[in-house]
Short mmCIF file of C-alpha atoms and ligand atoms in Angstrom, two decimals:
data_model
loop_
_atom_site.label_atom_id
_atom_site.label_comp_id
_atom_site.label_asym_id
_atom_site.label_seq_id
_atom_site.Cartn_x
_atom_site.Cartn_y
_atom_site.Cartn_z
CA MET A 85 31.27 12.01 -16.37
CA PHE A 86 34.44 10.15 -16.48
CA ARG A 87 36.01 7.44 -17.47
CA CYS A 88 37.11 4.67 -15.21
CA ALA A 89 40.80 5.16 -15.65
CA GLU A 90 40.93 8.62 -14.81
CA SER A 91 39.14 7.13 -11.28
CA GLY A 92 40.45 8.16 -7.94
CA GLY A 93 41.54 6.83 -4.33
CA GLY A 94 38.88 5.16 -3.85
CA LEU A 95 39.40 2.52 -7.09
CA LEU A 96 42.95 2.09 -6.06
CA ARG A 97 41.94 1.05 -2.59
CA LEU A 98 39.61 -1.23 -4.37
CA LEU A 99 42.00 -2.71 -6.39
CA SER A 100 45.05 -3.02 -3.50
CA ALA A 101 42.65 -5.38 -1.46
CA ARG A 102 42.44 -7.84 -4.44
CA PRO A 103 45.32 -8.37 -6.67
CA PRO A 104 44.41 -9.12 -10.15
CA SER A 105 45.22 -12.65 -11.14
CA ALA A 106 45.78 -14.48 -14.60
CA VAL A 107 43.85 -17.61 -13.38
CA GLY A 108 41.13 -18.26 -15.33
CA TRP A 109 41.55 -15.07 -17.17
CA LEU A 110 42.50 -14.28 -20.92
CA ALA A 111 45.69 -12.85 -20.16
CA ILE A 112 45.19 -10.26 -22.37
CA ALA A 113 42.01 -9.31 -20.95
CA ALA A 114 43.73 -9.17 -17.57
CA LEU A 115 46.46 -6.68 -19.31
CA ALA A 116 43.61 -5.09 -20.48
CA ALA A 117 42.00 -4.69 -16.92
CA MET A 118 44.88 -3.42 -15.82
CA ALA A 119 45.15 -0.69 -18.27
CA LEU A 120 41.63 0.31 -17.75
CA GLY A 121 41.91 0.19 -14.12
CA THR A 122 38.88 -2.94 -13.63
CA SER A 123 40.45 -6.06 -12.11
CA TYR A 124 38.78 -9.37 -11.72
CA PRO A 125 39.55 -11.60 -9.20
CA ALA A 126 39.90 -15.81 -10.17
CA THR A 127 36.57 -17.29 -9.80
CA ALA A 128 35.84 -20.01 -7.52
CA ALA A 129 32.58 -20.94 -8.29
CA VAL A 130 31.86 -24.96 -7.22
CA ALA A 131 29.02 -27.04 -8.72
CA ASP A 132 26.41 -27.07 -6.57
CA SER A 133 23.45 -29.32 -6.96
CA SER A 134 21.00 -27.67 -4.54
CA SER A 135 18.33 -25.64 -6.81
CA TRP A 136 17.62 -23.38 -3.75
CA ARG A 137 21.02 -21.31 -5.10
CA ASP A 138 18.62 -20.49 -8.06
CA ALA A 139 15.37 -19.76 -6.62
CA VAL A 140 13.45 -16.36 -6.67
CA LEU A 141 11.31 -16.60 -3.03
CA TYR A 142 7.58 -15.04 -3.03
CA PHE A 143 6.77 -14.44 0.69
CA ALA A 144 2.81 -14.00 1.29
CA ILE A 145 0.93 -13.24 4.75
CA VAL A 146 -1.87 -15.77 4.54
CA ASP A 147 -4.12 -12.93 5.86
CA ARG A 148 -3.79 -10.07 3.62
CA PHE A 149 -3.45 -11.91 0.23
CA ALA A 150 -6.52 -13.44 -1.47
CA ASP A 151 -9.81 -14.42 0.23
CA GLY A 152 -10.90 -17.91 -1.86
CA ASP A 153 -13.53 -18.91 1.11
CA PRO A 154 -15.88 -16.64 2.61
CA SER A 155 -16.83 -19.37 4.60
CA ASN A 156 -14.15 -19.30 7.07
CA ASN A 157 -14.54 -15.52 7.73
CA LEU A 158 -14.57 -15.08 11.42
CA GLN A 159 -13.60 -12.39 13.30
CA VAL A 160 -13.17 -10.33 9.61
CA ASP A 161 -12.97 -6.65 9.53
CA ILE A 162 -10.69 -5.58 6.31
CA GLN A 163 -11.60 -2.06 7.78
CA ALA A 164 -9.36 -2.58 10.90
CA LYS A 165 -5.66 -2.82 10.58
CA GLY A 166 -4.85 -5.31 13.20
CA ALA A 167 -7.77 -7.81 12.38
CA PHE A 168 -8.16 -10.42 9.92
CA HIS A 169 -9.09 -9.78 6.49
CA GLY A 170 -10.19 -13.03 5.39
CA GLY A 171 -7.21 -14.58 3.23
CA ASP A 172 -6.48 -17.83 3.34
CA LEU A 173 -4.69 -21.23 1.82
CA LYS A 174 -7.64 -21.38 -1.03
CA GLY A 175 -7.38 -17.74 -1.96
CA LEU A 176 -3.39 -18.23 -2.34
CA ARG A 177 -4.40 -21.73 -4.32
CA ASP A 178 -6.81 -19.77 -6.79
CA ASN A 179 -4.46 -16.75 -6.99
CA LEU A 180 -0.64 -18.70 -7.83
CA ASP A 181 -0.61 -17.25 -11.35
CA GLU A 182 0.65 -14.13 -9.82
CA ILE A 183 2.84 -15.92 -8.03
CA ALA A 184 4.48 -18.35 -10.85
CA GLY A 185 3.94 -15.49 -13.59
CA LEU A 186 6.28 -13.27 -11.65
CA GLY A 187 9.01 -15.69 -11.67
CA ALA A 188 8.91 -16.79 -8.07
CA THR A 189 10.20 -20.04 -7.79
CA ALA A 190 9.49 -20.42 -3.92
CA LEU A 191 6.68 -19.26 -1.71
CA TRP A 192 6.72 -18.67 2.15
CA ILE A 193 3.63 -18.58 3.95
CA THR A 194 3.35 -17.34 7.10
CA PRO A 195 2.15 -20.29 9.80
CA VAL A 196 -1.45 -21.45 9.85
CA VAL A 197 -1.68 -23.47 12.81
CA LYS A 198 -4.53 -22.84 15.26
CA GLN A 199 -4.35 -19.49 16.42
CA ILE A 200 -5.37 -17.76 19.97
CA PRO A 201 -9.27 -17.02 19.89
CA GLY A 202 -8.77 -13.57 21.05
CA PHE A 203 -6.47 -10.41 20.47
CA VAL A 204 -4.75 -7.93 22.78
CA THR A 205 -4.46 -4.02 22.49
CA GLY A 206 -1.02 -3.18 23.64
CA ALA A 207 -0.54 -1.51 20.67
CA GLY A 208 -3.45 0.93 21.12
CA PHE A 209 -5.68 -1.23 18.55
CA ALA A 210 -7.35 -4.81 18.87
CA ASP A 211 -4.57 -7.25 17.29
CA TRP A 212 -5.53 -10.10 16.19
CA PRO A 213 -3.60 -13.47 15.57
CA TYR A 214 -3.79 -12.89 11.58
CA HIS A 215 -0.20 -13.14 11.34
CA GLY A 216 -0.13 -16.68 12.59
CA TYR A 217 2.46 -16.24 15.18
CA TRP A 218 -0.03 -16.46 18.30
CA ALA A 219 -0.26 -20.64 18.38
CA ASP A 220 -3.00 -21.96 20.26
CA ASP A 221 -2.18 -25.59 19.04
CA PHE A 222 0.48 -27.00 16.76
CA THR A 223 -1.12 -30.03 16.06
CA ARG A 224 -3.69 -28.30 13.77
CA LEU A 225 -4.41 -25.53 11.48
CA ASP A 226 -6.71 -22.52 12.25
CA ARG A 227 -9.94 -23.21 9.83
CA ARG A 228 -9.65 -18.62 9.38
CA PHE A 229 -6.83 -20.61 6.84
CA GLY A 230 -8.14 -23.74 5.74
CA SER A 231 -8.05 -27.12 6.48
CA GLU A 232 -5.36 -29.34 6.02
CA ALA A 233 -6.67 -30.45 2.70
CA ASP A 234 -6.27 -27.30 1.67
CA LEU A 235 -2.84 -26.86 2.82
CA LYS A 236 -2.11 -29.81 0.92
CA ALA A 237 -4.01 -28.82 -2.59
CA LEU A 238 -1.95 -25.25 -1.90
CA VAL A 239 1.69 -27.32 -2.33
CA ASP A 240 0.68 -29.84 -4.72
CA ALA A 241 -0.36 -26.65 -7.13
CA CYS A 242 2.73 -25.04 -6.15
CA HIS A 243 4.78 -28.29 -7.28
CA ALA A 244 2.72 -28.66 -10.54
CA ARG A 245 4.01 -25.10 -11.50
CA GLY A 246 7.69 -25.90 -10.43
CA ILE A 247 6.89 -23.71 -6.82
CA LYS A 248 8.59 -24.83 -3.70
CA VAL A 249 6.80 -24.50 -0.13
CA LEU A 250 8.06 -22.88 2.74
CA LEU A 251 5.79 -23.09 5.69
CA ASP A 252 6.65 -20.74 8.63
CA VAL A 253 6.94 -22.33 11.78
CA VAL A 254 7.52 -20.86 15.29
CA TYR A 255 9.69 -23.16 17.88
CA ASN A 256 10.03 -20.48 20.63
CA HIS A 257 6.54 -19.53 21.84
CA VAL A 258 2.98 -19.70 21.96
CA GLY A 259 0.08 -16.72 21.75
CA TYR A 260 -1.01 -14.91 24.54
CA GLY A 261 -3.06 -16.72 26.93
CA SER A 262 -2.65 -19.66 24.79
CA GLN A 263 -4.99 -23.23 25.64
CA TYR A 264 -1.17 -24.50 26.38
CA LEU A 265 -1.23 -22.27 29.57
CA LYS A 266 -4.68 -23.99 30.75
CA ASN A 267 -3.64 -27.69 30.30
CA PRO A 268 -2.23 -29.16 33.71
CA ARG A 269 0.53 -30.95 31.48
CA THR A 270 1.59 -28.32 29.07
CA LYS A 271 1.39 -25.07 31.06
CA THR A 272 4.88 -26.48 33.12
CA TRP A 273 6.06 -26.51 29.77
CA LEU A 274 6.30 -22.67 29.32
CA ARG A 275 7.56 -19.73 31.16
CA THR A 276 5.51 -16.68 31.52
CA ASP A 277 5.35 -13.21 32.73
CA GLU A 278 2.30 -13.89 35.39
CA THR A 279 4.35 -16.94 36.63
CA GLY A 280 7.42 -15.20 37.05
CA THR A 281 9.57 -17.41 35.32
CA CYS A 282 10.72 -15.38 32.68
CA GLY A 283 14.14 -15.09 32.13
CA SER A 284 16.50 -12.42 31.04
CA ASP A 285 18.77 -13.72 28.58
CA ASP A 286 17.88 -14.02 24.62
CA LEU A 287 16.81 -17.68 25.07
CA THR A 288 14.78 -17.72 28.19
CA SER A 289 13.18 -14.27 28.06
CA CYS A 290 9.37 -13.63 27.14
CA LEU A 291 9.55 -11.96 23.55
CA LEU A 292 6.64 -9.18 23.66
CA GLY A 293 5.54 -10.73 26.83
CA LEU A 294 4.80 -14.11 24.44
CA PRO A 295 5.27 -17.58 26.59
CA ASP A 296 8.42 -18.48 25.90
CA PHE A 297 8.98 -22.92 25.37
CA LYS A 298 11.18 -24.19 28.00
CA THR A 299 13.12 -26.01 24.89
CA GLU A 300 15.69 -27.47 27.43
CA ARG A 301 13.27 -29.95 28.17
CA LYS A 302 13.27 -33.21 25.85
CA ASP A 303 9.38 -33.69 26.42
CA VAL A 304 8.63 -30.00 25.46
CA ASP A 305 10.97 -30.18 21.62
CA ASP A 306 9.42 -34.12 20.74
CA TYR A 307 5.96 -32.58 20.85
CA LEU A 308 6.85 -29.25 18.60
CA MET A 309 8.89 -31.17 16.59
CA GLU A 310 6.87 -34.00 15.72
CA ALA A 311 3.94 -31.59 15.01
CA HIS A 312 5.70 -29.60 12.69
CA LEU A 313 7.74 -32.26 10.87
CA GLY A 314 4.45 -34.43 11.33
CA LEU A 315 2.50 -31.57 9.25
CA ALA A 316 5.39 -30.77 6.63
CA LYS A 317 5.70 -34.71 5.89
CA ARG A 318 1.54 -35.36 5.23
CA VAL A 319 1.25 -32.02 3.42
CA GLY A 320 4.65 -32.15 1.03
CA LEU A 321 6.25 -29.21 2.71
CA ASP A 322 10.13 -28.18 0.83
CA GLY A 323 11.28 -26.64 4.00
CA PHE A 324 10.61 -24.25 6.86
CA ARG A 325 11.22 -20.35 7.52
CA LEU A 326 12.17 -20.43 10.85
CA ASP A 327 10.71 -18.06 13.47
CA THR A 328 13.02 -16.34 16.32
CA VAL A 329 16.00 -18.43 15.72
CA LYS A 330 17.82 -16.65 18.24
CA HIS A 331 15.47 -17.57 21.24
CA VAL A 332 15.84 -21.28 21.10
CA ALA A 333 19.16 -22.96 21.88
CA HIS A 334 21.71 -24.32 19.26
CA GLU A 335 21.37 -27.95 20.58
CA PHE A 336 17.88 -27.72 19.67
CA TRP A 337 18.63 -26.83 15.92
CA ARG A 338 21.18 -29.07 15.67
CA GLU A 339 18.61 -31.68 16.38
CA HIS A 340 15.80 -30.37 14.80
CA ARG A 341 18.24 -30.64 11.37
CA LYS A 342 19.02 -34.51 12.09
CA ARG A 343 15.20 -34.95 12.67
CA SER A 344 14.49 -32.90 10.01
CA ARG A 345 16.81 -34.72 7.64
CA ALA A 346 16.07 -37.80 9.07
CA GLU A 347 12.00 -37.83 8.68
CA LEU A 348 11.82 -35.42 5.07
CA GLY A 349 15.02 -36.33 3.11
CA PRO A 350 18.35 -34.87 3.30
CA ASP A 351 16.99 -31.35 0.90
CA PHE A 352 14.39 -30.36 3.43
CA PHE A 353 15.38 -26.96 3.55
CA LEU A 354 15.52 -24.77 6.14
CA VAL A 355 15.72 -20.60 6.43
CA GLY A 356 15.96 -19.35 9.70
CA GLU A 357 15.15 -15.42 10.60
CA VAL A 358 18.19 -13.99 13.27
CA TRP A 359 17.49 -10.68 13.74
CA GLY A 360 19.48 -8.34 12.28
CA GLY A 361 21.19 -11.42 10.23
CA ASP A 362 24.15 -10.89 8.02
CA ALA A 363 26.97 -13.05 6.50
CA SER A 364 29.18 -12.90 9.45
CA SER A 365 26.62 -13.04 12.05
CA LEU A 366 24.53 -16.14 10.81
CA ASP A 367 27.72 -17.94 11.20
CA PRO A 368 26.84 -19.35 14.52
CA TRP A 369 23.98 -21.13 12.96
CA PHE A 370 25.99 -22.09 9.58
CA GLU A 371 29.10 -23.28 11.16
CA GLN A 372 26.91 -26.53 12.34
CA ASP A 373 24.48 -26.73 9.75
CA GLU A 374 21.97 -25.93 12.04
CA MET A 375 20.12 -24.65 8.70
CA ASP A 376 20.40 -23.85 5.11
CA ALA A 377 19.99 -20.22 4.80
CA GLY A 378 19.22 -17.15 6.91
CA PHE A 379 17.42 -13.38 6.20
CA ASP A 380 19.69 -10.80 5.02
CA PHE A 381 19.27 -7.83 6.96
CA SER A 382 22.11 -5.97 6.25
CA PHE A 383 20.82 -5.61 2.44
CA GLN A 384 18.40 -3.09 2.60
CA GLY A 385 19.71 -0.61 4.46
CA SER A 386 22.69 -0.68 2.80
CA VAL A 387 20.98 -0.46 -0.89
CA LEU A 388 18.95 1.88 0.20
CA GLY A 389 21.89 4.08 2.08
CA PHE A 390 23.33 3.71 -1.27
CA LEU A 391 20.97 4.65 -3.26
CA LEU A 392 20.08 7.72 -1.39
CA GLY A 393 23.22 9.01 -1.42
CA ARG A 394 24.04 8.34 2.67
CA GLY A 395 27.11 6.73 1.91
CA ARG A 396 30.65 6.11 -0.56
CA THR A 397 29.90 4.03 -3.32
CA VAL A 398 33.25 2.28 -2.53
CA ALA A 399 31.90 1.51 0.89
CA PHE A 400 28.71 -0.27 -1.20
CA ASP A 401 30.93 -1.92 -3.07
CA ARG A 402 32.62 -3.34 0.18
CA TYR A 403 29.51 -4.49 1.61
CA LEU A 404 28.53 -6.41 -1.70
CA GLN A 405 31.62 -8.25 -1.88
CA SER A 406 31.48 -9.11 2.18
CA ARG A 407 28.19 -10.80 1.64
CA ASP A 408 30.70 -13.33 -0.38
CA LYS A 409 32.09 -14.48 3.14
CA VAL A 410 29.12 -16.51 3.83
CA ARG A 411 29.87 -20.05 4.88
CA ARG A 412 30.00 -22.61 1.99
CA GLY A 413 26.92 -24.20 1.11
CA HIS A 414 24.72 -21.70 3.01
CA LEU A 415 23.02 -18.84 1.46
CA LEU A 416 22.04 -15.61 2.61
CA VAL A 417 18.09 -14.31 1.66
CA PRO A 418 18.15 -10.66 1.32
CA PHE A 419 15.08 -8.35 0.80
CA LEU A 420 14.01 -5.12 0.32
CA SER A 421 10.41 -5.39 2.39
CA SER A 422 8.97 -7.78 4.84
CA HIS A 423 6.29 -7.74 7.74
CA ASP A 424 8.67 -7.19 10.23
CA VAL A 425 10.89 -3.85 8.63
CA THR A 426 9.34 -0.64 7.06
CA GLY A 427 9.46 -1.42 3.00
CA ALA A 428 11.74 0.17 1.00
CA LEU A 429 9.39 1.94 -1.34
CA HIS A 430 7.74 3.65 1.98
CA GLN A 431 11.53 4.31 2.99
CA LEU A 432 11.87 5.93 -0.41
CA ASP A 433 8.55 7.97 -0.24
CA GLY A 434 7.60 6.64 -3.36
CA ASP A 435 10.40 7.19 -5.79
CA LYS A 436 9.75 4.14 -7.85
CA ALA A 437 13.46 5.16 -10.33
CA ARG A 438 15.15 4.29 -6.93
CA PHE A 439 12.90 1.17 -5.86
CA ARG A 440 13.41 -0.27 -9.17
CA LEU A 441 17.38 0.21 -8.89
CA ALA A 442 16.99 -1.37 -5.23
CA ALA A 443 15.05 -4.13 -6.89
CA LEU A 444 18.01 -4.59 -9.41
CA LEU A 445 20.63 -4.78 -6.74
CA GLU A 446 18.76 -7.54 -5.15
CA PHE A 447 18.25 -9.71 -8.45
CA THR A 448 21.58 -9.20 -9.22
CA SER A 449 22.95 -9.93 -5.87
CA SER A 450 24.23 -13.21 -4.08
CA GLY A 451 21.60 -15.69 -2.36
CA ILE A 452 17.78 -16.34 -2.67
CA PRO A 453 15.90 -12.58 -3.85
CA MET A 454 13.00 -12.51 -1.27
CA ILE A 455 9.93 -10.70 -2.46
CA TYR A 456 7.46 -9.20 -0.08
CA TYR A 457 4.06 -9.49 -1.48
CA GLY A 458 2.52 -6.22 -3.14
CA GLU A 459 5.84 -4.66 -3.38
CA GLU A 460 6.45 -6.20 -7.12
CA VAL A 461 3.15 -3.98 -7.57
CA GLY A 462 4.16 -0.80 -5.78
CA ARG A 463 2.40 -1.52 -2.55
CA THR A 464 3.89 1.20 -0.58
CA GLY A 465 2.81 -0.12 2.81
CA GLY A 466 4.36 1.82 5.84
CA GLU A 467 5.65 1.32 9.27
CA TRP A 468 4.10 -1.60 11.32
CA PRO A 469 1.51 -2.67 10.83
CA GLU A 470 0.82 -0.70 7.97
CA ASN A 471 3.54 -3.10 6.20
CA ARG A 472 0.80 -5.86 6.43
CA SER A 473 -1.60 -4.16 4.33
CA ASP A 474 -3.76 -5.99 1.64
CA MET A 475 -1.80 -7.50 -1.42
CA PRO A 476 -3.47 -4.70 -4.41
CA TRP A 477 -5.70 -6.20 -7.05
CA GLY A 478 -6.44 -3.12 -8.97
CA ASP A 479 -9.67 -3.83 -10.71
CA ARG A 480 -9.75 -7.74 -9.65
CA LYS A 481 -12.69 -8.50 -7.52
CA ILE A 482 -10.23 -10.51 -5.29
CA PHE A 483 -10.71 -9.88 -1.50
CA PRO A 484 -9.41 -7.93 0.69
CA GLY A 485 -7.17 -6.30 -1.89
CA ALA A 486 -9.71 -5.67 -4.52
CA GLY A 487 -9.49 -1.97 -5.83
CA LYS A 488 -6.41 -1.27 -4.71
CA GLU A 489 -4.28 0.36 -6.96
CA ARG A 490 -1.25 -1.31 -8.48
CA ASP A 491 1.49 -0.55 -10.89
CA ASP A 492 1.68 -3.38 -13.40
CA SER A 493 4.36 -1.96 -15.12
CA LEU A 494 6.68 -1.98 -12.30
CA ARG A 495 5.58 -5.79 -12.03
CA ALA A 496 6.63 -6.30 -15.45
CA ASP A 497 10.19 -4.98 -14.57
CA TYR A 498 10.07 -7.49 -11.47
CA VAL A 499 9.74 -10.44 -14.43
CA ARG A 500 12.22 -9.09 -16.53
CA LEU A 501 14.36 -9.39 -13.34
CA ALA A 502 13.69 -13.06 -12.41
CA SER A 503 14.14 -13.71 -15.68
CA ILE A 504 17.57 -12.16 -16.65
CA ARG A 505 18.41 -13.82 -13.11
CA ARG A 506 17.27 -17.45 -14.52
CA SER A 507 19.03 -17.48 -17.77
CA HIS A 508 22.29 -16.57 -15.90
CA ALA A 509 24.46 -18.92 -13.76
CA ALA A 510 26.72 -16.07 -12.57
CA LEU A 511 23.83 -13.99 -11.11
CA THR A 512 22.81 -17.33 -8.73
CA ARG A 513 25.99 -18.97 -8.43
CA GLY A 514 28.94 -16.55 -9.19
CA THR A 515 31.32 -14.67 -7.08
CA TYR A 516 31.03 -10.41 -6.90
CA ALA A 517 33.95 -8.70 -8.36
CA GLY A 518 33.97 -5.29 -7.92
CA LEU A 519 35.32 -3.04 -10.89
CA ILE A 520 34.29 0.73 -10.38
CA ALA A 521 33.30 2.57 -7.23
CA ASP A 522 33.85 6.18 -7.83
CA LYS A 523 31.31 8.87 -7.06
CA ASP A 524 27.52 7.91 -7.95
CA LEU A 525 28.91 5.08 -10.30
CA LEU A 526 28.93 1.59 -9.06
CA VAL A 527 29.88 -1.25 -11.58
CA PHE A 528 30.32 -4.96 -10.71
CA ALA A 529 30.77 -8.64 -11.94
CA ARG A 530 29.09 -11.41 -11.19
CA LEU A 531 31.18 -14.37 -12.51
CA ASP A 532 30.77 -18.33 -12.72
CA SER A 533 34.12 -19.93 -14.31
CA LEU A 534 32.39 -23.20 -14.15
CA ALA A 535 29.46 -22.20 -15.91
CA ARG A 536 31.65 -19.77 -18.19
CA ASP A 537 29.21 -16.90 -17.41
CA ALA A 538 29.66 -13.31 -16.70
CA VAL A 539 27.18 -10.37 -15.82
CA VAL A 540 28.73 -7.02 -15.27
CA VAL A 541 26.07 -4.77 -13.56
CA ALA A 542 26.59 -1.20 -13.91
CA VAL A 543 23.88 1.33 -11.51
CA ASN A 544 24.58 5.12 -11.48
CA ARG A 545 22.82 6.46 -8.18
CA GLY A 546 23.77 10.26 -9.15
CA GLY A 547 21.81 13.00 -11.08
CA GLU A 548 23.81 13.29 -13.67
CA ALA A 549 24.67 10.95 -16.78
CA ALA A 550 28.03 8.61 -15.74
CA THR A 551 30.38 7.03 -18.29
CA ALA A 552 33.06 4.15 -17.67
CA THR A 553 34.80 1.75 -19.95
CA ILE A 554 35.54 -1.82 -18.41
CA ALA A 555 37.81 -4.63 -19.96
CA LEU A 556 35.49 -7.71 -21.10
CA PRO A 557 35.34 -10.41 -19.12
CA VAL A 558 37.39 -13.70 -19.99
CA GLU A 559 34.03 -15.52 -19.91
CA TRP A 560 32.59 -13.32 -23.01
CA ALA A 561 35.31 -14.66 -24.74
CA GLY A 562 33.76 -15.71 -28.61
CA ALA A 563 30.33 -13.32 -27.74
CA SER A 564 29.56 -11.50 -30.87
CA GLY A 565 29.14 -8.46 -28.80
CA ALA A 566 27.47 -7.66 -25.69
CA ASP A 567 23.53 -6.99 -24.47
CA ASP A 568 21.84 -4.37 -22.18
CA LEU A 569 19.59 -7.42 -20.65
CA TRP A 570 17.87 -4.44 -18.60
CA ASN A 571 17.28 -1.85 -21.08
CA ARG A 572 16.85 -4.22 -24.05
CA GLU A 573 20.06 -2.80 -26.12
CA SER A 574 23.08 -3.71 -27.79
CA LEU A 575 26.04 -2.71 -27.18
CA ALA A 576 29.25 -2.50 -29.44
CA ALA A 577 32.55 -3.63 -27.73
CA SER A 578 35.42 -2.19 -28.96
CA GLY A 579 38.62 -4.56 -28.61
CA ASP A 580 38.79 -6.02 -25.33
CA SER A 581 36.65 -3.66 -23.58
CA LEU A 582 33.32 -1.97 -23.56
CA THR A 583 32.34 1.89 -22.80
CA LEU A 584 28.50 1.84 -20.64
CA THR A 585 26.98 5.26 -20.36
CA LEU A 586 24.72 5.49 -17.69
CA PRO A 587 21.90 8.33 -17.80
CA ALA A 588 21.16 9.86 -13.91
CA LEU A 589 19.62 7.53 -11.97
CA SER A 590 19.66 4.33 -14.06
CA ALA A 591 21.02 0.95 -14.18
CA ARG A 592 22.86 -1.89 -17.46
CA VAL A 593 22.55 -5.42 -16.70
CA VAL A 594 25.10 -6.49 -19.52
CA ALA A 595 25.90 -9.90 -20.44
CA ALA A 596 27.85 -11.47 -23.90
CA LYS A 597 25.53 -11.88 -26.91
CA ARG A 598 25.46 -15.07 -28.16
CA ALA A 599 24.89 -16.28 -31.69
CA GLU A 600 22.96 -19.08 -30.63
CA ARG A 601 20.58 -17.56 -27.88
CA1 CA B 252 -11.51 -16.11 3.97
CA1 CA B 253 13.32 -18.82 23.88
#
């Protein structure tokens, strides 16, 4: 147990990097903060009308979520890890309660264009294009996922519930042996291993041996953009998740941004997958406004490292602070699990106490938190391809995951986290201010001076209880006390300070108690 006034060198270095400022703060609070050893920097929140800043994103592999139409189940084998499992667009639409009820406000689905008819065996088992990344024809949908009418019906149903839809699109490559290689007109569009035309750099190499589009050709770009943007327009999509961004040139993405705005409106949202992306490495794509947001690959490892005690708390505090460096007007998308990485719960050996803390850190951090289908009900997954296992539906007769165990108490915690995030602008739009980083205790605030909102988050990763005292943020002026929203406890402030006690492996998410709430 310790009080922050007694904390050590790590905190002092933290303070020296962030000189206290009275701007935006009650002088008395600033004095109290200095006396207590906590520091709140001036906030620089700006108005931003984009509701994507407040979004919670849910990502589903269409084939693995829910089978709403058994009549389109070709090559389905639920027992085979690399086969189609029968999930489709209708299954998603039929089970939107699951996603909307969680508090998600945006849905990302895997590609649904027609896939190659066969499979590959390079991984030692029959691996089919159930994931949607091996296109055979970008101009029509794969009947195993559904029709264009099914996609439009899903988009309409999502919109009726206030959920935006991002479709995953691939501009870099086609599937193995795709029909594009057989058509005399289109086979010259692609670099392949067979023709010895694959390059050796990011842009021209054949990723995993997949035929690579010559996106330096205008006719190729026009064809692909017409296909993807045309579909988006016809079905009313809200944006794209862009696959393999760093394997296509910046010139292409700039033209794509221009055309998506011209054809689909200024709000059409683009989230890019740049492998390994973080606030600084994504900047080349943000600098020229090629996309609105990018996946934050650094988040999972940093959070798990902190929770497993692999690094100093002060280093994790610095990491969270660094995420604010993202270029203004652009967003990071943090995640704990995805179809391309081993999920957090598996990496934690099923330790749900730490997993809850990881989810709490995700939902109290900046950006658009992404939930990978099923992790919210304890789907452990595993290493690829087990990280793409079926959505667990418990005793509900929804295939392919009927009968698979699910943890609805964990889901209830996600619902609470999404609700807390929704009700506090500081969590979605605020800046980060580290307050205490000492031993196993991290305390930080998210501050939005524009909305006059502040939320204090405390996480104790250690095996023993910890106590800390913080100065009350100026945004709490006039409050009648403080509420721990995570544990649903009322906390008593003492003068201008608040003492937080945290049991082992626990967290608090504290906001001002408002009489009107
Ligand atoms: Ca089906
Ligand atoms: Ca390429």
